Coordinates of C-alpha atoms in Angstrom, one line a residue:
M22 CA -9.1 14.9 -8.8
A23 CA -6.8 12.0 -9.2
G24 CA -7.6 9.3 -11.3
S25 CA -11.4 10.8 -11.8
S26 CA -13.1 11.5 -15.4
F27 CA -13.0 15.7 -14.4
A28 CA -9.7 15.6 -12.8
A29 CA -8.7 18.1 -16.0
K30 CA -11.3 20.4 -15.2
K31 CA -9.5 23.2 -13.4
K32 CA -11.7 25.5 -11.0
K33 CA -10.2 29.0 -9.6
G34 CA -9.9 28.7 -5.8
T35 CA -10.9 25.9 -5.4
A36 CA -8.6 22.3 -5.4
S37 CA -11.2 21.3 -8.3
A38 CA -11.4 22.8 -11.6
V39 CA -12.7 26.6 -12.9
K40 CA -16.5 26.5 -13.3
K41 CA -17.8 26.2 -16.1
T42 CA -19.8 29.6 -17.7
P43 CA -22.9 30.0 -16.0
K44 CA -25.6 29.6 -19.1
R45 CA -27.3 33.0 -18.1
P46 CA -25.8 35.7 -20.2
K47 CA -23.1 38.1 -18.9
S48 CA -22.6 41.6 -19.3
V49 CA -20.1 42.7 -20.9
R50 CA -17.7 45.0 -18.8
D51 CA -13.8 45.8 -18.8
P52 CA -11.4 44.4 -16.4
K53 CA -11.8 45.0 -13.0
Q54 CA -9.0 47.5 -12.0
P55 CA -6.4 46.6 -9.2
K56 CA -7.3 47.8 -5.4
S57 CA -4.7 50.2 -5.7
A58 CA -6.0 51.7 -8.7
R59 CA -9.9 51.9 -7.5
S60 CA -8.5 53.3 -4.2
T61 CA -7.1 56.5 -5.8
A62 CA -10.3 56.6 -8.5
G63 CA -12.1 58.4 -5.6
S64 CA -15.4 60.1 -6.8
E65 CA -14.7 57.6 -10.0
A66 CA -15.7 55.1 -7.8
N67 CA -18.4 56.4 -6.0
S68 CA -20.3 57.5 -9.3
T69 CA -19.6 53.9 -11.1
A70 CA -20.5 52.0 -7.7
A71 CA -24.2 50.4 -9.0
E72 CA -22.6 49.3 -11.8
D73 CA -20.0 47.2 -10.3
A74 CA -23.0 46.0 -8.0
S75 CA -24.1 44.9 -10.9
D76 CA -21.3 43.1 -12.0
E77 CA -20.4 41.5 -8.8
D78 CA -24.1 40.0 -10.0
D79 CA -22.6 38.3 -13.0
E80 CA -19.2 37.6 -11.7
S81 CA -19.0 33.7 -11.9
D82 CA -17.8 33.2 -8.8
N83 CA -21.3 34.3 -7.3
G84 CA -23.0 31.1 -8.4
P85 CA -25.7 30.2 -8.2
Y86 CA -24.0 26.6 -7.3
C87 CA -24.9 23.7 -5.8
I88 CA -28.2 22.8 -4.0
C89 CA -27.6 25.4 -1.9
R90 CA -27.9 27.7 -4.7
G91 CA -25.0 29.4 -3.1
P92 CA -21.8 31.2 -4.6
D93 CA -17.9 29.7 -4.9
D94 CA -17.3 30.9 -1.5
H95 CA -13.5 29.3 -2.0
R96 CA -14.7 25.8 -0.2
W97 CA -14.0 22.8 -2.2
M98 CA -16.1 21.7 -4.5
I99 CA -16.9 19.1 -7.0
C100 CA -18.4 18.6 -10.4
C101 CA -21.2 16.4 -11.3
E102 CA -20.7 14.5 -15.0
R103 CA -24.6 14.6 -16.0
C104 CA -25.6 18.7 -15.2
E105 CA -21.6 19.8 -15.1
D106 CA -22.8 21.8 -11.8
W107 CA -20.6 22.3 -8.8
F108 CA -21.1 21.0 -5.7
H109 CA -20.3 22.2 -2.1
G110 CA -18.2 18.8 -0.5
E111 CA -20.2 19.9 2.8
C112 CA -23.5 20.3 0.9
V113 CA -22.9 16.5 -0.4
H114 CA -21.7 15.2 2.5
I115 CA -17.9 14.2 0.3
G116 CA -14.9 15.6 2.3
K117 CA -11.8 16.8 0.1
D118 CA -9.9 13.3 0.3
V119 CA -12.6 11.2 -0.5
G120 CA -13.5 13.4 -3.5
E121 CA -9.9 13.7 -4.9
S122 CA -8.9 10.1 -4.2
L123 CA -11.9 7.7 -4.6
I124 CA -14.6 9.3 -6.5
E125 CA -14.2 7.8 -10.1
K126 CA -17.5 9.9 -11.3
F127 CA -19.6 12.3 -9.2
I128 CA -23.0 12.5 -10.2
C129 CA -25.0 14.9 -7.5
P130 CA -28.5 14.3 -5.6
N131 CA -31.0 16.6 -8.4
C132 CA -29.2 14.1 -11.3
T133 CA -29.4 10.7 -9.1
T134 CA -31.3 7.7 -10.6
D135 CA -32.0 3.9 -9.9
N136 CA -29.4 3.5 -12.8
L137 CA -27.3 6.8 -12.3
V138 CA -25.2 7.0 -9.4
T139 CA -21.9 8.4 -8.1
I140 CA -19.2 5.7 -8.9
Y141 CA -16.3 5.3 -6.5
K142 CA -13.0 3.4 -6.7
K143 CA -12.0 0.6 -4.6
T144 CA -9.6 1.8 -1.5
C145 CA -7.1 0.0 -0.3
T146 CA -7.5 -3.7 1.2
L147 CA -5.6 -2.7 4.8
G148 CA -7.5 -1.0 7.6
S149 CA -7.9 2.2 7.9
C150 CA -5.9 3.3 4.3
R151 CA -8.5 6.0 2.0
K152 CA -5.9 5.6 -1.0
A153 CA -7.0 3.9 -4.2
A154 CA -6.1 0.3 -5.1
R155 CA -4.0 0.1 -7.8
L156 CA -6.4 -2.5 -10.3
T157 CA -5.9 -0.6 -13.2
Q158 CA -2.3 -1.1 -13.0
S159 CA -0.5 -4.2 -14.0
P160 CA -0.2 -6.4 -12.1
P161 CA -3.1 -5.7 -10.7
S162 CA -2.9 -4.9 -6.7
V163 CA -6.0 -4.1 -3.8
F164 CA -3.6 -2.5 -2.2
C165 CA -2.2 1.1 -2.7
S166 CA 1.5 0.2 -2.0
D167 CA 3.8 -2.7 -1.6
E168 CA 4.0 -1.6 1.8
H169 CA 0.6 -1.9 2.6
A170 CA 0.5 -5.1 1.3
Q171 CA 3.5 -6.1 2.9
I172 CA 1.7 -4.5 6.7
W173 CA -1.2 -6.7 5.7
W174 CA 0.6 -9.6 5.3
E175 CA 2.2 -9.0 8.4
R176 CA -1.1 -8.4 10.3
M177 CA -2.3 -11.3 9.0
L178 CA 0.7 -13.4 10.3
T179 CA 0.3 -12.2 13.4
R180 CA -3.1 -12.8 13.9
L181 CA -2.5 -16.9 14.0
P182 CA -1.5 -18.9 16.4
K183 CA 1.7 -20.2 17.2
A184 CA 2.0 -24.3 17.2
R185 CA 2.5 -24.1 21.3
A186 CA -1.2 -22.6 21.6
K187 CA -2.6 -24.4 18.8
A188 CA -5.8 -26.6 19.4
A189 CA -5.2 -30.0 19.0
L190 CA -8.2 -30.5 16.6
S191 CA -8.2 -27.5 14.9
D192 CA -7.3 -27.1 11.3
E193 CA -6.2 -23.4 11.5
L194 CA -2.7 -22.8 9.8
S195 CA -0.3 -22.0 12.8
Q196 CA 2.4 -19.3 12.1
E197 CA 5.5 -22.3 12.1
E198 CA 3.0 -24.2 9.6
F199 CA 2.4 -21.0 7.6
M200 CA 5.9 -20.3 7.0
A201 CA 7.0 -23.5 6.0
L202 CA 4.4 -23.1 3.7
L203 CA 6.0 -20.2 2.1
S204 CA 9.6 -22.2 2.1
S205 CA 8.1 -24.4 -0.2
D206 CA 7.9 -24.8 -4.0
L207 CA 4.5 -23.7 -3.9
A208 CA 5.9 -20.5 -2.9
T209 CA 7.8 -17.7 -4.6
I210 CA 8.9 -14.2 -2.8
D211 CA 9.8 -11.9 -5.3
G212 CA 12.3 -8.8 -5.4
D213 CA 10.2 -6.5 -3.4
G214 CA 9.3 -8.8 -0.9
S215 CA 5.7 -9.5 -1.7
W216 CA 4.8 -13.2 -1.9
T217 CA 3.0 -15.6 -4.4
L218 CA 1.5 -18.5 -3.7
R219 CA 0.0 -21.1 -6.5
A220 CA -2.4 -23.9 -5.6
P221 CA -0.9 -26.8 -4.5
F222 CA -1.1 -30.1 -6.6
S223 CA -1.6 -27.5 -9.4
G224 CA 1.7 -28.6 -11.0
K225 CA 2.4 -32.4 -12.9
P226 CA 3.2 -35.3 -10.3
S227 CA 6.6 -35.6 -9.3
E228 CA 7.9 -38.9 -10.0
V229 CA 11.1 -38.8 -10.0
N230 CA 11.9 -39.0 -6.3
G231 CA 12.2 -42.6 -6.5
D232 CA 15.3 -41.3 -9.4
V233 CA 16.8 -39.3 -6.6
T234 CA 20.4 -40.5 -4.9
E235 CA 20.6 -40.6 -1.4
E236 CA 23.4 -38.2 -1.9
E237 CA 21.4 -35.9 -4.0
K238 CA 18.2 -35.6 -1.3
E239 CA 21.2 -34.5 1.7
Y240 CA 21.6 -31.5 -0.9
L241 CA 17.6 -30.8 -1.4
D242 CA 17.5 -31.0 2.3
R243 CA 19.9 -28.4 2.6
K244 CA 18.6 -26.3 0.1
A245 CA 15.4 -26.5 1.4
N246 CA 16.4 -25.7 4.8
A247 CA 18.3 -22.3 3.5
R248 CA 15.3 -21.0 1.7
F249 CA 13.6 -21.4 4.9
K250 CA 15.6 -19.1 7.1
L251 CA 15.6 -16.7 4.0
A252 CA 12.1 -16.8 4.5
E253 CA 12.3 -16.4 8.0
E254 CA 14.9 -13.5 7.7
T255 CA 12.6 -11.7 5.1
L256 CA 9.8 -12.0 7.3
L257 CA 11.9 -10.4 9.7
C258 CA 12.9 -7.5 7.4
Q259 CA 8.9 -7.0 7.0
K260 CA 8.6 -7.0 10.8
M261 CA 11.3 -4.0 10.6
I262 CA 9.4 -2.3 7.9
T263 CA 5.9 -2.7 10.0
L264 CA 7.6 -0.8 13.0
V265 CA 9.1 2.0 10.8
E266 CA 5.7 2.6 9.6
M267 CA 4.2 2.1 13.2
V268 CA 6.5 5.1 14.3
Q269 CA 6.0 7.4 11.4
E270 CA 2.3 6.8 11.8
R271 CA 2.5 8.0 15.1
R272 CA 4.9 10.8 14.4
R273 CA 2.1 12.0 11.9
A274 CA -0.9 11.2 14.9
A275 CA 1.4 13.7 17.2
I276 CA 2.2 16.4 14.3
S277 CA -1.6 16.6 13.6
A278 CA -3.0 16.6 17.1
G279 CA -0.5 19.9 18.0
R280 CA 2.5 18.0 20.0
I281 CA 5.6 18.3 17.7
A282 CA 5.1 20.5 15.2
E283 CA 5.8 19.6 11.1
D284 CA 10.4 20.0 11.5
I285 CA 10.4 18.0 14.6
C286 CA 12.7 14.9 14.0
G287 CA 10.6 11.9 15.4
Y288 CA 12.8 9.4 15.4
D289 CA 11.8 6.4 18.2
H290 CA 14.8 4.9 19.9
R291 CA 13.0 1.8 19.3
L292 CA 14.3 2.0 15.8
D293 CA 18.1 1.3 16.6
S294 CA 17.8 -2.2 16.1
I295 CA 16.5 -2.2 12.4
C296 CA 18.6 -4.2 9.8
A297 CA 20.4 -5.1 12.9
R298 CA 18.7 -8.4 12.1
D299 CA 19.6 -10.8 15.6
A300 CA 19.4 -7.4 17.8
F301 CA 15.8 -6.7 16.2
A302 CA 15.1 -10.3 16.4
A303 CA 15.3 -10.6 20.2
F304 CA 13.1 -7.4 20.4
V305 CA 10.3 -9.1 18.3
K306 CA 10.5 -11.3 21.2
S307 CA 10.4 -9.4 23.9
P308 CA 7.5 -8.5 26.2
E309 CA 7.6 -4.7 24.6
G310 CA 8.2 -5.9 21.1
E311 CA 5.2 -8.6 21.3
V312 CA 3.0 -5.7 22.5
I313 CA 3.2 -3.3 19.4
F314 CA 2.8 -6.4 17.5
Q315 CA 0.4 -7.7 18.1
A316 CA -1.4 -4.5 18.2
S317 CA 0.1 -3.1 15.5
K318 CA 0.7 0.4 17.0
V319 CA 3.5 2.1 18.7
D320 CA 2.7 4.0 22.2
D321 CA 4.7 5.4 25.2
P322 CA 7.1 3.4 26.1
L323 CA 5.9 3.9 29.6
G324 CA 2.4 2.9 28.7
E325 CA 1.1 6.2 29.8
G326 CA -0.2 7.1 27.0
D327 CA 1.8 10.0 26.3
E328 CA 1.8 11.4 22.7
V329 CA 5.2 12.2 21.9
R330 CA 7.4 10.0 25.0
G331 CA 10.5 8.0 23.3
M332 CA 10.1 10.7 19.6
C333 CA 13.7 12.8 18.9
E334 CA 12.0 16.3 19.7
R335 CA 15.3 17.8 17.4
K336 CA 14.2 20.5 15.1
R337 CA 15.8 19.3 11.5
C338 CA 17.6 16.5 13.3
K339 CA 21.1 15.9 11.6
I340 CA 21.8 12.8 13.6
H341 CA 18.1 10.9 12.4
S342 CA 17.7 13.0 9.2
G343 CA 15.5 11.6 6.6
W344 CA 15.1 8.2 8.9
H345 CA 11.9 7.3 7.8
K346 CA 13.0 6.8 4.1
M347 CA 16.7 5.4 4.9
L348 CA 15.2 3.1 7.4
L349 CA 12.9 1.9 4.5
L350 CA 15.6 1.6 1.5
A351 CA 18.0 -0.3 3.4
V352 CA 15.8 -3.0 4.6
K353 CA 14.2 -3.5 1.3
H354 CA 17.6 -3.8 -0.1
Q355 CA 18.2 -6.4 2.5
I356 CA 14.9 -8.0 1.0
K357 CA 16.2 -8.1 -2.5
E358 CA 19.8 -10.0 -1.2
M359 CA 18.0 -12.2 0.1
A360 CA 15.5 -12.9 -2.7
D361 CA 18.4 -13.4 -5.2
Q362 CA 20.0 -15.7 -2.3
A363 CA 16.3 -17.3 -2.1
A364 CA 16.5 -17.8 -6.2
E365 CA 20.0 -18.8 -7.1
V366 CA 19.3 -21.4 -4.6
G367 CA 15.8 -22.6 -6.3
E368 CA 17.9 -22.8 -9.8
D369 CA 20.4 -25.0 -8.2
E370 CA 17.5 -27.0 -6.9
R371 CA 15.5 -27.1 -10.1
I372 CA 18.8 -28.3 -11.8
L373 CA 19.5 -31.2 -9.9
R374 CA 15.4 -32.0 -9.7
E375 CA 15.4 -32.0 -13.9
A376 CA 18.4 -33.9 -14.4
A377 CA 16.9 -36.5 -12.6
E378 CA 13.6 -36.0 -14.3
E379 CA 16.1 -36.7 -17.6
R380 CA 17.3 -40.0 -16.2
W381 CA 13.6 -41.0 -15.2
R382 CA 12.9 -40.7 -18.4
R383 CA 15.5 -42.5 -20.0
R384 CA 15.3 -45.8 -18.1
Q385 CA 11.3 -45.6 -19.1
A386 CA 12.4 -45.0 -22.7
E387 CA 14.8 -48.5 -22.1
R388 CA 12.0 -50.5 -20.7
N389 CA 9.9 -49.1 -24.1
W390 CA 10.5 -52.2 -26.1
V391 CA 8.7 -55.4 -27.8
E392 CA 9.9 -58.8 -28.1
V393 CA 9.3 -60.1 -31.2
I394 CA 8.7 -63.9 -31.2
E395 CA 8.8 -65.9 -34.5
E396 CA 6.6 -68.6 -35.2

């Protein structure tokens, strides 16, 4: 089990590790012959039937294990960290996906006390995701992946009201205000498209604004507008990633429902505008695009609930081969390019502001003099 303390224990016939040898003594016997050898043994097999039956009782796979004291019938099992006994997941109400991904330390019902309980990992903050958050990585994250972090941010942004719909006395940020905040000096965009926001007024107060010339102010305004546009385009790229993931989720749901096979392409025609920013921006503002991003779900384009309508249903489609991976890589490359451009713009602003600050310091030093008056 990934990340769990019992991941190294290998268990025969299950996804977990081999059960430890039962504490009761085992009779010493020869290895079992293959079925073909036993079938040709004839009367010899009949003469040793009783002995074989006795040996079968001593097989480790026949238990007893679990609270049901049953055998290992090749159902998924999990090991208790205290008593080291094995338990069927069904008997302790733990699914295989949860046991292998989200349990840090399993304590069986027999060993559970007020101070000794099963320890679970924190799940990804994105709703419906059953994977563990990357709390132990550097830097730590409450999401299982960067993609889920961006999807969560995207969903949070769509919940904000637009400026024209915002109540006059509401203190809730609108989408436009939030975008302006991202484009300010308080926010930075990393190479992977993630957003970092520092607390306002946490830095030293700026005392050099009065020392910036009108020409420099115009220059800084142009740079600020350039960063704002890059932030808007980055947000648009995040919506592209969200749409690709939603189409992939619909394809997986159709496979799970038995509507299509694993080798079906599943490409959706609504992905045609991915990487074309103007065309995709028009799609986002269209009625269909607004419905998709508000519901965070790609559905039947005709609205009749068909699980596969709009998908490419070719087997091993060569036209759209590897569409999911290729589209994500293309969009992330665009995000990285815009992040590099934003870094260049920010560097230009930093150089100008440092020059203005140095001028301000020199002027302050020039005023720092003492006049000595002789008596």
